[in-house]
Every structure is written in C-alpha cells, then in structure tokens.
PDB file of C-alpha atoms in Angstrom:
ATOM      1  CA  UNK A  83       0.000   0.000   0.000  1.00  0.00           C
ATOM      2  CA  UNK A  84       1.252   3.403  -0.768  1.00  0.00           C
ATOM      3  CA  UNK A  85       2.475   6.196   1.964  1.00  0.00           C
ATOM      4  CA  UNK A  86      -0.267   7.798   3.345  1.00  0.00           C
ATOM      5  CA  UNK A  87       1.217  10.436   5.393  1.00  0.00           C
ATOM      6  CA  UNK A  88       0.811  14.121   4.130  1.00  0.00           C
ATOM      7  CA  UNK A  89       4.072  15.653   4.110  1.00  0.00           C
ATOM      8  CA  UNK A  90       4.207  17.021   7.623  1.00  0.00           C
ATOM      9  CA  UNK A  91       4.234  12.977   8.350  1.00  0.00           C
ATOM     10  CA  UNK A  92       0.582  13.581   9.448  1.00  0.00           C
ATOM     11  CA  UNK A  93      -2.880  12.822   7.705  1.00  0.00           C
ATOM     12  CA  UNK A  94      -3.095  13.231   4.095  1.00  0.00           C
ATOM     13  CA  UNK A  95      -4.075  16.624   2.596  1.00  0.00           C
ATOM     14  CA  UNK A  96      -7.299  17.041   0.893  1.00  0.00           C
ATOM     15  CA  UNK A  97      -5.821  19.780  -1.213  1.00  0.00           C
ATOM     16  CA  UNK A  98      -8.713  22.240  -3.098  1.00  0.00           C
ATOM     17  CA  UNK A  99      -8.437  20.818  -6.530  1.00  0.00           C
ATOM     18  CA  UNK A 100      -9.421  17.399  -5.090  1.00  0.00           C
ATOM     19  CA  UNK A 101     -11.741  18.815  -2.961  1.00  0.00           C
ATOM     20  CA  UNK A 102     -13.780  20.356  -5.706  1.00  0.00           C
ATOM     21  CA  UNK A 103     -13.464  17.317  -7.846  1.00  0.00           C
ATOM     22  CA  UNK A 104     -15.097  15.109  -4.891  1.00  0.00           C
ATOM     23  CA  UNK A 105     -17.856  17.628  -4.524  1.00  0.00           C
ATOM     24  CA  UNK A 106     -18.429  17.526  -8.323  1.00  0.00           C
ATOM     25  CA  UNK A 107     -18.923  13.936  -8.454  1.00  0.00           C
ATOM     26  CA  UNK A 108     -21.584  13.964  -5.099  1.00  0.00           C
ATOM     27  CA  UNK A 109     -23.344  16.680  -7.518  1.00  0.00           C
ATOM     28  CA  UNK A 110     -23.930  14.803 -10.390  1.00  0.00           C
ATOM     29  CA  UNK A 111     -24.429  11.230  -8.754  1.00  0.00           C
ATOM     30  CA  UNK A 112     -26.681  12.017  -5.985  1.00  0.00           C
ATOM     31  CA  UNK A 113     -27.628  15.347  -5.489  1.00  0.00           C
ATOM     32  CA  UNK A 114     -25.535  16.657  -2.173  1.00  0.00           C
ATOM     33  CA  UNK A 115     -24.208  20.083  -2.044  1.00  0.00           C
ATOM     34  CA  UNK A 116     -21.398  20.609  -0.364  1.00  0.00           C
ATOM     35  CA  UNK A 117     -20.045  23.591  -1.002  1.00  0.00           C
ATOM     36  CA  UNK A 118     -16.802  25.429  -0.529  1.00  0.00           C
ATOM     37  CA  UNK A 119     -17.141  24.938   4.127  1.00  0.00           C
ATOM     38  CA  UNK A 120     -17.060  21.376   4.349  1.00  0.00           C
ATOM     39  CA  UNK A 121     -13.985  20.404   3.358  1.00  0.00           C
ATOM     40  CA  UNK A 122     -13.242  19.083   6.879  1.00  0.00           C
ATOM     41  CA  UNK A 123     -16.204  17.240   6.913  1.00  0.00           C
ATOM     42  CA  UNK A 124     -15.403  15.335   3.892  1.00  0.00           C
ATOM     43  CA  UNK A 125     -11.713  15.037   4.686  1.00  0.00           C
ATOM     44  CA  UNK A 126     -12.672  13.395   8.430  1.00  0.00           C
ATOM     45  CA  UNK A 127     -16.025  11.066   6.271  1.00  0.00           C
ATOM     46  CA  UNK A 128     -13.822   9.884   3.660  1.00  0.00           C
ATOM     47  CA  UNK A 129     -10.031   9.573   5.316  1.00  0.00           C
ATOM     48  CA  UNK A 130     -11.103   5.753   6.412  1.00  0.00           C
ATOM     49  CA  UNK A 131     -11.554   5.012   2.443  1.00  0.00           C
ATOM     50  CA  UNK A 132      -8.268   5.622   1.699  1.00  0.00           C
ATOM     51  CA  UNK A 133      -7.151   2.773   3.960  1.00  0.00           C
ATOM     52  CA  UNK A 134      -9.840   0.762   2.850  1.00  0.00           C
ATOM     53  CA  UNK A 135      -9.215   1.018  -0.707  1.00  0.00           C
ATOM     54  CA  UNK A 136      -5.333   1.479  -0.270  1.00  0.00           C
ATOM     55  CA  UNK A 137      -5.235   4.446  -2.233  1.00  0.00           C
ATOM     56  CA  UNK A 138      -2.322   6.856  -1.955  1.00  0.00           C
ATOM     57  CA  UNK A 139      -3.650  10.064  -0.603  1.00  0.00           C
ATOM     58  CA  UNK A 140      -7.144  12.491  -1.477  1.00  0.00           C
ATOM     59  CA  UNK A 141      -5.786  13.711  -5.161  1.00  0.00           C
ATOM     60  CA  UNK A 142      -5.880   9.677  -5.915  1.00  0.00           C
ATOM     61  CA  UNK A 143      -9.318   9.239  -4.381  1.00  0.00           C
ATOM     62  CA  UNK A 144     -10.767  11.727  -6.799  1.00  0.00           C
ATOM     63  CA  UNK A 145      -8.662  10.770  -9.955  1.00  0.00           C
ATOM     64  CA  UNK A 146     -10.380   6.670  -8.932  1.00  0.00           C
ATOM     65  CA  UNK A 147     -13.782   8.484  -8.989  1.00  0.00           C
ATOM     66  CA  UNK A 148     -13.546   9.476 -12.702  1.00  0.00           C
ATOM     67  CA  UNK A 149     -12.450   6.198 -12.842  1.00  0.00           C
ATOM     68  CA  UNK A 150     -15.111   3.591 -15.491  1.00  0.00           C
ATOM     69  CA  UNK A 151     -13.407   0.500 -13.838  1.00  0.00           C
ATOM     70  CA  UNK A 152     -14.957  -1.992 -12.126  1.00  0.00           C
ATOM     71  CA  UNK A 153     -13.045  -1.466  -9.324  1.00  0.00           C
ATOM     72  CA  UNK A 154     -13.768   1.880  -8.760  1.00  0.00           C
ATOM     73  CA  UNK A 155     -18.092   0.906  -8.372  1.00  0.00           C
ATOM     74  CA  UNK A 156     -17.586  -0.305  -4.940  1.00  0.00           C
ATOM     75  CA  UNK A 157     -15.239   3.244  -4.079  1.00  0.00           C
ATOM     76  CA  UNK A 158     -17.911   5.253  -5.500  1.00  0.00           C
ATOM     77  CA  UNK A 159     -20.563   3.537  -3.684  1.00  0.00           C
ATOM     78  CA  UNK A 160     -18.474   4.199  -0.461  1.00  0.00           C
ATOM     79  CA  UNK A 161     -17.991   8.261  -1.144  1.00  0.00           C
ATOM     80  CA  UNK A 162     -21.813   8.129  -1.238  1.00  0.00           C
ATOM     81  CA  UNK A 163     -22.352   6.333   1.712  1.00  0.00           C
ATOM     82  CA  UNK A 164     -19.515   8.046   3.719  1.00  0.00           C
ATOM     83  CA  UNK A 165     -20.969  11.368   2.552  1.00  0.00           C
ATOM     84  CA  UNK A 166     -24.828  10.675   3.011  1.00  0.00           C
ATOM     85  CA  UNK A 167     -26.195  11.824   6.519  1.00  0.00           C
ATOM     86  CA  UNK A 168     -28.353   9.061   8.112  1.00  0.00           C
ATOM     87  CA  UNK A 169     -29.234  10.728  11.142  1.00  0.00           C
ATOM     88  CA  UNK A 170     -33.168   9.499  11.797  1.00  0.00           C
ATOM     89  CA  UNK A 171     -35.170   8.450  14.906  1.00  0.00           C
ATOM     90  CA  UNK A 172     -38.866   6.826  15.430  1.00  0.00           C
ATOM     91  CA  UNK A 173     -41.942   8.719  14.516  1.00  0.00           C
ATOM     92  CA  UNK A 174     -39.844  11.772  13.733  1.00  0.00           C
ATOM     93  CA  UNK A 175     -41.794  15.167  13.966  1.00  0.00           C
ATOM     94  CA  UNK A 176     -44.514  13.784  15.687  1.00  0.00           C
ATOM     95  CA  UNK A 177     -47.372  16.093  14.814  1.00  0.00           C
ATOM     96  CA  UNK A 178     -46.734  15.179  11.224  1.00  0.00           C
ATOM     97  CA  UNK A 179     -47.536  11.206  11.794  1.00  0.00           C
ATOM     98  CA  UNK A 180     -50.838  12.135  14.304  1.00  0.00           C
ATOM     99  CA  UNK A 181     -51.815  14.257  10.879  1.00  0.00           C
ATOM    100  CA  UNK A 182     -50.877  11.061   8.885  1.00  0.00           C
ATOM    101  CA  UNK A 183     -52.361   8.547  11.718  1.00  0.00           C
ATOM    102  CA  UNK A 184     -55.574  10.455  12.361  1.00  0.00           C
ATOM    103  CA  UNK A 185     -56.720  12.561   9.019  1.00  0.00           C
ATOM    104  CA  UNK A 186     -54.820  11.650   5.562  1.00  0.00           C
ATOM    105  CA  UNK A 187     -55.281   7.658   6.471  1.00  0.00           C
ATOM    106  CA  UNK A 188     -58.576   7.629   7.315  1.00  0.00           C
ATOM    107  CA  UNK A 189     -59.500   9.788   4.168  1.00  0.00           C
ATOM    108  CA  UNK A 190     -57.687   7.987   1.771  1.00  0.00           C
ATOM    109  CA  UNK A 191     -58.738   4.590   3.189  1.00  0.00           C
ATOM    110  CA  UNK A 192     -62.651   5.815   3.053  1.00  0.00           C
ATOM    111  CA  UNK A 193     -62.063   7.235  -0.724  1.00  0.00           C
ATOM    112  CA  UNK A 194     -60.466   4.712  -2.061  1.00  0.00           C
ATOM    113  CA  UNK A 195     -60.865   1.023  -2.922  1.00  0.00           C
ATOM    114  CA  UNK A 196     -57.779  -1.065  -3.615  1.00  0.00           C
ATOM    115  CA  UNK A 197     -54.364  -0.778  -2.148  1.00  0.00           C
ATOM    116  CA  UNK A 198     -52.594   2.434  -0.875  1.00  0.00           C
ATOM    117  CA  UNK A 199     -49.490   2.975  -1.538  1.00  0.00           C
ATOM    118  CA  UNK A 200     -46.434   5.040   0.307  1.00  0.00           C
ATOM    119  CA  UNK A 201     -43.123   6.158  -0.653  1.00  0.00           C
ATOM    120  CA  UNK A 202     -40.738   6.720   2.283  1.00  0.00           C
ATOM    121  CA  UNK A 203     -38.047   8.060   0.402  1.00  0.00           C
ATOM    122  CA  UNK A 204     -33.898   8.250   1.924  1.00  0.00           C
ATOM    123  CA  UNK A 205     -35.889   6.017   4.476  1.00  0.00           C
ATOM    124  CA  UNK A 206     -32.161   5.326   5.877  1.00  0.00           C
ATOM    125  CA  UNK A 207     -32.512   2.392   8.644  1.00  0.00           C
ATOM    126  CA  UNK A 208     -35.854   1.969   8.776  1.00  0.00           C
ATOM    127  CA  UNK A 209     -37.500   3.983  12.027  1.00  0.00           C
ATOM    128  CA  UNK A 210     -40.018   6.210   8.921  1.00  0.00           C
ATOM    129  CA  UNK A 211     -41.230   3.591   6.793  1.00  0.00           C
ATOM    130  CA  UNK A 212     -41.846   1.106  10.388  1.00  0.00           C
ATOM    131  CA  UNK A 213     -43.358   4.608  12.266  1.00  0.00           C
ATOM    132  CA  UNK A 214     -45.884   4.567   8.960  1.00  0.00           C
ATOM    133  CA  UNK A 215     -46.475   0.800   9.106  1.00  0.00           C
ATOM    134  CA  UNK A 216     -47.209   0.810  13.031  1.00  0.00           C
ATOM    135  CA  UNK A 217     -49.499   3.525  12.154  1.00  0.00           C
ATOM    136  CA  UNK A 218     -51.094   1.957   9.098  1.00  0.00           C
ATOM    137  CA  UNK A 219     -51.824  -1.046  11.587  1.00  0.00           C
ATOM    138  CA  UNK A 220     -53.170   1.035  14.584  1.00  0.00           C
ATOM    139  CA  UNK A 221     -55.516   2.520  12.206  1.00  0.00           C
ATOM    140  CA  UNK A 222     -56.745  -0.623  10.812  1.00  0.00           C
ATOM    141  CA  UNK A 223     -56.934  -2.269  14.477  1.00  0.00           C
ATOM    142  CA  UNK A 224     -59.375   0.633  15.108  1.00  0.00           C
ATOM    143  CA  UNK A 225     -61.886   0.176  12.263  1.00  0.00           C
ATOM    144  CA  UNK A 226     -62.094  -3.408  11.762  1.00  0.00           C
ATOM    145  CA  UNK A 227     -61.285  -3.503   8.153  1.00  0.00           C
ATOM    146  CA  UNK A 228     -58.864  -5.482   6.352  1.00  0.00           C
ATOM    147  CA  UNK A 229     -57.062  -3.455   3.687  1.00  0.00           C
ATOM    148  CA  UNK A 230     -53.946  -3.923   1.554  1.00  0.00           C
ATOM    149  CA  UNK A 231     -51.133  -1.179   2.653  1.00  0.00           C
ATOM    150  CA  UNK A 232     -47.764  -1.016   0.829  1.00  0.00           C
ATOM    151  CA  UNK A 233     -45.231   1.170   1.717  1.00  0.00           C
ATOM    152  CA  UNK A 234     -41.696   1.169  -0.357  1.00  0.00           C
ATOM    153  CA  UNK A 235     -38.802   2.701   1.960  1.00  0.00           C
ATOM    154  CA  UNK A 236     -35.827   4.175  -0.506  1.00  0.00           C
ATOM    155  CA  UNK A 237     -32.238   5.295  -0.169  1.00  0.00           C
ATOM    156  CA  UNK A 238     -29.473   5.317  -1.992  1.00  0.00           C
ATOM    157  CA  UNK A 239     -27.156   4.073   0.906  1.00  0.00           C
ATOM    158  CA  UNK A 240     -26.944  -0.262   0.865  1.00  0.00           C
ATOM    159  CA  UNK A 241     -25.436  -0.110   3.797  1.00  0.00           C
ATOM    160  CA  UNK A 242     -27.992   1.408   6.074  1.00  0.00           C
ATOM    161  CA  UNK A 243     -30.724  -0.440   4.049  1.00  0.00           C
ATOM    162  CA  UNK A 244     -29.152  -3.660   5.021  1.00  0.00           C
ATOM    163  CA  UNK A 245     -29.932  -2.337   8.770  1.00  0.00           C
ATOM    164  CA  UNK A 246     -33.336  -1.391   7.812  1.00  0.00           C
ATOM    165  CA  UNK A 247     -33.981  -5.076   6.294  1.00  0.00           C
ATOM    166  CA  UNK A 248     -32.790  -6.571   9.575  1.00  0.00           C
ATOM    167  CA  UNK A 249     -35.207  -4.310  12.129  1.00  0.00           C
ATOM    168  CA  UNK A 250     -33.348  -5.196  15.076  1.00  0.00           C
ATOM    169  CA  UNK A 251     -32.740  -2.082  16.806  1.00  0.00           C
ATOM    170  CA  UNK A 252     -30.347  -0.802  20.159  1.00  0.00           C
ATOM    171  CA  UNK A 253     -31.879   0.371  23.035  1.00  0.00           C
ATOM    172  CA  UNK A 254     -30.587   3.620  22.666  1.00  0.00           C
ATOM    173  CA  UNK A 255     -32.693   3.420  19.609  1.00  0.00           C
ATOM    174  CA  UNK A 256     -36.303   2.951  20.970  1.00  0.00           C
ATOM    175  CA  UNK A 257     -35.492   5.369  23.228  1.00  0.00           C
ATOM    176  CA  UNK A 258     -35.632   7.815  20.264  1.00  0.00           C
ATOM    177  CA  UNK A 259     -39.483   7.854  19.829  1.00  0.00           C
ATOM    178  CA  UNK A 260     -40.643   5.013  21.259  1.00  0.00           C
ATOM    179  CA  UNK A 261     -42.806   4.598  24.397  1.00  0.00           C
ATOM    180  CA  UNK A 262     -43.308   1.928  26.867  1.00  0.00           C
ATOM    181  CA  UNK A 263     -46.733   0.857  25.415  1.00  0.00           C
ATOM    182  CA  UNK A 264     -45.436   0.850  21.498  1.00  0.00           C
ATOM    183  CA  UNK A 265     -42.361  -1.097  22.079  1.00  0.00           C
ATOM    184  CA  UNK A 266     -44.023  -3.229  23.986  1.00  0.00           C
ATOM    185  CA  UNK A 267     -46.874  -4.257  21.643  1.00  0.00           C
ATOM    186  CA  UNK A 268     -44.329  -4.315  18.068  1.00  0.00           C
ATOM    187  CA  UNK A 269     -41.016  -5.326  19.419  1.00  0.00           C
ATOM    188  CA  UNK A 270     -39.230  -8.217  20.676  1.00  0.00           C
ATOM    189  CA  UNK A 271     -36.137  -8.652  23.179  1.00  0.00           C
ATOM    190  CA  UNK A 272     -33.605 -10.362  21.691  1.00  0.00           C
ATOM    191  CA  UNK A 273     -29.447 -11.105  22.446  1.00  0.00           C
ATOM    192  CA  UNK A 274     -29.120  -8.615  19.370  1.00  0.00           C
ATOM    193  CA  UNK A 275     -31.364  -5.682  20.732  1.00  0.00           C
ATOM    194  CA  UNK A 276     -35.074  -5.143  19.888  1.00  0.00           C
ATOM    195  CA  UNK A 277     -36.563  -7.232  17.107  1.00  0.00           C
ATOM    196  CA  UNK A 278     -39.277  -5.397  15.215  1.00  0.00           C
ATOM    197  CA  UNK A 279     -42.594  -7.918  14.571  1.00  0.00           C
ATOM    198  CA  UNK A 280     -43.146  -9.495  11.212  1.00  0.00           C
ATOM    199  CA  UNK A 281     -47.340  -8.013  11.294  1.00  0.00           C
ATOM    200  CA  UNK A 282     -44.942  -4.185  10.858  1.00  0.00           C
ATOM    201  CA  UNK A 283     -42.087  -5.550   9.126  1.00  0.00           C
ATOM    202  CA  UNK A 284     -44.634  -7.307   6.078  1.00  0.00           C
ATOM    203  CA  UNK A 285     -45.765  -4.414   5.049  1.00  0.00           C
ATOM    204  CA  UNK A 286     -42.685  -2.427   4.430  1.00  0.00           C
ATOM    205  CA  UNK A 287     -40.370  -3.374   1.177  1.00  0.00           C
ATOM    206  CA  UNK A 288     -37.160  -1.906   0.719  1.00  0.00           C
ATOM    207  CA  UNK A 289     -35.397  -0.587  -2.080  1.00  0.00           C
ATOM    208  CA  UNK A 290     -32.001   0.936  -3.574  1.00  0.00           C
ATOM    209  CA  UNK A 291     -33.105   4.121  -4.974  1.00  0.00           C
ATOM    210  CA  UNK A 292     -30.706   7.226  -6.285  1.00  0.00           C
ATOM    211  CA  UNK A 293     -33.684  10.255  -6.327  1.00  0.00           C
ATOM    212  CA  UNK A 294     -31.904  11.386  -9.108  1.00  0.00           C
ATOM    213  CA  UNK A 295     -33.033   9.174 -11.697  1.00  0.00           C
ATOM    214  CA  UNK A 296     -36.208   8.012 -12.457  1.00  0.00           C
ATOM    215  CA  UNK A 297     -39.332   7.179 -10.532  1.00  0.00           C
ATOM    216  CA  UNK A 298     -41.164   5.630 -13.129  1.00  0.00           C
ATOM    217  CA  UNK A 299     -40.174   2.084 -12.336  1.00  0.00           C
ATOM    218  CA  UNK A 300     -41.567   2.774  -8.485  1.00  0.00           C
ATOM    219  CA  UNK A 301     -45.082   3.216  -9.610  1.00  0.00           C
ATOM    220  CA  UNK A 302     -47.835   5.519  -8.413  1.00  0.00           C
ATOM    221  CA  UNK A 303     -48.311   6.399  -4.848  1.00  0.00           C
ATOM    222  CA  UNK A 304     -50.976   7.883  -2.335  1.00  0.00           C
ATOM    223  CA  UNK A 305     -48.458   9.270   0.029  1.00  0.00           C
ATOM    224  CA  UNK A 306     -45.128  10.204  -0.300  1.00  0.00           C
ATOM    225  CA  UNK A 307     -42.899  11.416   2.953  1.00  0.00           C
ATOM    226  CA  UNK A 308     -39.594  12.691   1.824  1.00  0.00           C
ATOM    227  CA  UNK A 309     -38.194  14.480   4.760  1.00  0.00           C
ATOM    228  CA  UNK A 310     -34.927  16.320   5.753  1.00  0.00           C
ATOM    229  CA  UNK A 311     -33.017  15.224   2.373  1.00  0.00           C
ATOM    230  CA  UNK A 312     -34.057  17.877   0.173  1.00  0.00           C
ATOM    231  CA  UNK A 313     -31.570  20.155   2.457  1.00  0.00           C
ATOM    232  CA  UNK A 314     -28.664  18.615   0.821  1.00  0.00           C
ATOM    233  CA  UNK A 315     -29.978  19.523  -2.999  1.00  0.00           C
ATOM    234  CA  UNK A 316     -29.153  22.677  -4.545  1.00  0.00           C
ATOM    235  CA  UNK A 317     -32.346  24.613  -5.480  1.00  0.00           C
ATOM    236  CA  UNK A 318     -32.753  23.607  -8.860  1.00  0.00           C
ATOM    237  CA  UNK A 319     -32.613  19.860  -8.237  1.00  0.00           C
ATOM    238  CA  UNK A 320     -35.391  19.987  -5.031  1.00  0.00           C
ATOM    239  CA  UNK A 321     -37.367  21.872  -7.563  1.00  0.00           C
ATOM    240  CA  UNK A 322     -36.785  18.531 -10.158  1.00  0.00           C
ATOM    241  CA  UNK A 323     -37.254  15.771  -7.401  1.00  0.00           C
ATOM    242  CA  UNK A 324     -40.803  17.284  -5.699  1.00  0.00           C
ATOM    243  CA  UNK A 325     -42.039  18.222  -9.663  1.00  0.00           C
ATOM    244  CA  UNK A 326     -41.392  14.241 -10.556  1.00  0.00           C
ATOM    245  CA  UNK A 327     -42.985  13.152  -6.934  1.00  0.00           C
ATOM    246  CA  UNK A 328     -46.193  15.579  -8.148  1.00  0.00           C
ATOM    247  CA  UNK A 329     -46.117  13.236 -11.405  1.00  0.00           C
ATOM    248  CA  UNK A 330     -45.997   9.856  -9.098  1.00  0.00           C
ATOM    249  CA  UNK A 331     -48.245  10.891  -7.073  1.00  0.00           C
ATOM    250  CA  UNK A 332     -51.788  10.390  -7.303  1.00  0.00           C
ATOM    251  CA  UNK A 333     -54.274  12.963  -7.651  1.00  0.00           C
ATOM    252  CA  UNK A 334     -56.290  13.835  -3.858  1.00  0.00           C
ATOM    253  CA  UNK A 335     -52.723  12.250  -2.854  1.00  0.00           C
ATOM    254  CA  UNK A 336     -49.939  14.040   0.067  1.00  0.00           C
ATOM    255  CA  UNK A 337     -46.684  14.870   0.127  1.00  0.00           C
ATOM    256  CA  UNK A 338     -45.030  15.517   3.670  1.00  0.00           C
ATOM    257  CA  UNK A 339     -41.564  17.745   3.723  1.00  0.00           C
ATOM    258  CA  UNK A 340     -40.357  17.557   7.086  1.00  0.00           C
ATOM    259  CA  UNK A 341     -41.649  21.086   9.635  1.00  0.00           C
ATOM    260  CA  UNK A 342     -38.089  23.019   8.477  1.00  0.00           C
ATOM    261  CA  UNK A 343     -38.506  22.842   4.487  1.00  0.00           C
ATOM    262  CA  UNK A 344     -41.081  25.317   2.220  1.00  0.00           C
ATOM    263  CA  UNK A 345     -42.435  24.135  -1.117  1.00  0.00           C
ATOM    264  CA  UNK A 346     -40.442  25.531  -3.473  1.00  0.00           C
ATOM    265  CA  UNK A 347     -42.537  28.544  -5.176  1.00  0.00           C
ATOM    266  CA  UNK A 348     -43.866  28.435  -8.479  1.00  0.00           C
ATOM    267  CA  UNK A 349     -44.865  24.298  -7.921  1.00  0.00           C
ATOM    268  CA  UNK A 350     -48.829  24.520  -8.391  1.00  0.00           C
ATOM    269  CA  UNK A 351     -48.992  20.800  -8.624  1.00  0.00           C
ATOM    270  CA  UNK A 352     -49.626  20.937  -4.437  1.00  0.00           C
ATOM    271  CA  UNK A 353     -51.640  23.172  -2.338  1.00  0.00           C
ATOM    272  CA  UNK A 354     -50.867  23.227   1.787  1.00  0.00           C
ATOM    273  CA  UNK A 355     -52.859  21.298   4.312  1.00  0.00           C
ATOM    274  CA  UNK A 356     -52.835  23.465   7.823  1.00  0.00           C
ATOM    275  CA  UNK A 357     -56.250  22.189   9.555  1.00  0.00           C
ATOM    276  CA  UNK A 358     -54.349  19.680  11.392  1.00  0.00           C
ATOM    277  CA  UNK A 359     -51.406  19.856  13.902  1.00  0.00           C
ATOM    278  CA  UNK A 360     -48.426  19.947  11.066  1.00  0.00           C
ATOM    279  CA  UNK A 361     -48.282  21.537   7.724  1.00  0.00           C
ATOM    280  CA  UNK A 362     -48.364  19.131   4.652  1.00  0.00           C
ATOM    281  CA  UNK A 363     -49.257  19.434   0.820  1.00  0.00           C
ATOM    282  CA  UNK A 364     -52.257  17.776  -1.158  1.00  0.00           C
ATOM    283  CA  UNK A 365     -52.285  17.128  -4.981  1.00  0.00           C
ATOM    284  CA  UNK A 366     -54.665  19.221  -6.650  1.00  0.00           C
ATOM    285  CA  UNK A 367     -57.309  17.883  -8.692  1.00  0.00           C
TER     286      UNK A 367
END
C-alpha cells in the first residue's frame, strides 16, 4: 500500500483541486451540495476510504472516482455512503404522523378502494417507513377492516438499508421515539437488541433508490414522505425531485416535507394542508 502520510508525516491533505473534484462527483451522482465549508467534513467522512481502498492520498481518491473501472463501483458507492447523513429516529416530527395517523389515512382509506401505496423516500434504517407501518396497523386495528397497505422505503445508501432489512434495533434506539406501550406491543427482546414484529415488518419493502433518476419504475403512490433530504440539494434539483414526486403521485394524494422545508414557489402541482397539527401538501385535482 502506498504512503499515506501528508508531508508534515501527518494525515493526508485534501488539497482544493481534489476537494472540488469530490464535490463535483456527489453533484452529479446524488444530489448533495457541499459547497466550498465542508472540506473538513469530507476530509474526516472519507479519510477511512483511503485505507480501505489502499489508495495513496485524497488527489488519488478523486482521480479513482472518474475512474469507469470496475473497481472503482464499490469506491464510488463508499464516497456516497460516507458522505450521506443518516441521522433518523422513530416517529420523527410527531405532529406530522398524528396528521398522517388520524386525518390523511382515514381519508384515503374511506375514498379509495384497492391498495394504498407510500413512498418513504432516503428512508435510511428503517425507524419512517416502520413509524408509517405501526401507524397503518393502529388505524386498521381501530376500524375493523382489512385493507392492503404497501409502503416502499428508498435510499441510496446499501449499507444502512441492510440495517433497515434486519429491524433489530439498540436500546438507545427505541429510546428515540418510542414509548413503553409501542415497544411493547411491536417489538421483541432479543441477544441482538429489539426485534421489530413481522405483522410491521410485512408491510414495508425496501429498495435501492438514487432520487436522481427516475421514478417511473416505483409506480404511483398515495403518500409520499420525503423528509430532511431535500436540504442537501441545490435549489434547482429539489425543484426537479418534488415536480417528478407531483407526477408519481396520485391525484387527492400528500406529500409531507419535514416542519423546516417550504415548497419551493412556483410548484402549483400541491396546495398546503394546515387544519391539522403539522403543515403538509395535497395534490390538486
């Protein structure tokens, strides 16, 4: 393996050429926006790659990730891991899933005949798409009715979907989000942690899935959550990804953003929902 001490016998460099060159290829493979502030972030994300894939120093990394080898896949797939922010917790923003639990549900479920079907996109380990199922199954318990739910949970990160497959979660985990009564009615203890049950696990499937590309091979949904991603996305791309949900998305159907993101203006496909606890957006007819 090469040297890879910078030349003050320290960590590598991660000079400004490379820099930029790492932040162009995020940009045109999935989206993130650095910018020109985090270059300590990506220098401290990606430093364990370099060991990993026993590459010289930064300016290498970023010459690999131009790179059409097969080799260089499994690097690129790591930069987009590394770089992706997975930080989620159960039944995040709770006034948006007692809006979900208690009014959009309950409509959709009394307007339509069929299956629903919801898109939990950069669903990252798991804790939105479960949080939807447990209330998809609550809401059932309470009217009696049998009714086919699907929910799809997306990201582009294999790693934490492998997590998400699994559903065994820490302690430390449930503690974000989940109370006494819930874990005790949809989890089980295990040696491994807290196993979720297979009557919230069967109605989640999960997915690979760049936002960048497109969502026709998904198919049509009733709800879509896509929450605290479109942060990462320069302007121009969050305008794309929410103008392709609109098209995926079927008509009466809702889009949640998470409480600290706006529509961006000039998208008449939606109009805002604000009778309930959280704010939300409805396809127009």
């Amino acid at each position: 393996m090469s040297n890879l001490l910078g030349s003050a016998g320290g960590e590598p460099n991660l000079s400004s050429a490379a820099y930029q060159s790492i932040c162009e290829f995020l940009d045109q493979n999935c989206g993130i926006v650095l910018g020109n502030s985090k270059q300590y972030l990506a220098k401290s994300r990606l430093l364990p790659l370099l060991v990993k894939f026993e590459l010289a120093d930064f300016n290498e990394l970023a010459q690999a990730l131009q790179s059409a080898a097969f080799s260089s896949a499994k690097l690129k797939s790591a930069v987009i891991d590394a770089m992706t922010t997975n930080e989620t917790y159960w039944f995040r923003d709770d006034k948006q899933f007692s809006d979900f639990k208690d009014r959009v549900l309950p409509e959709l479920l009394n307007q339509k005949n069929g299956s629903l079907r919801i898109w939990s996109a950069a669903c990252s380990t798991g804790q939105e798409p479960y949080s939807l199922s447990i209330c998809a199954l609550e809401v059932l318990r309470g009217t009696g009715k049998n009714r086919n739910i699907q929910i799809i949970g997306t990201d582009i990160s294999e790693t934490v979907l492998a997590d998400a497959k699994r559903a065994v979660y820490s302690e430390l985990a449930l503690s974000r989000g989940v109370d006494s009564a819930t874990q005790a009615r949809y989890f089980q203890k295990s040696y491994e942690g807290y196993t979720l049950n297979d009557d919230v696990r069967q109605l989640v499937r999960f997915q690979q899935f760049n936002l960048l590309k497109s969502f026709a091979a998904l198919g049509r949904f009733d709800v879509i959550f896509c929450r605290n991603v479109l942060i990462y996305f320069s302007d121009a791309v969050k305008r794309d990804i929410i103008g392709r949900m609109a098209e995926n998305l079927e008509t009466g159907g809702y889009l949640f953003l998470s409480s600290t993101e706006s529509m961006p203006t000039g998208l008449g496909a939606f109009e805002p929902v604000r009778n309930g606890q959280s704010t939300y957006f409805k396809k127009r007819g």
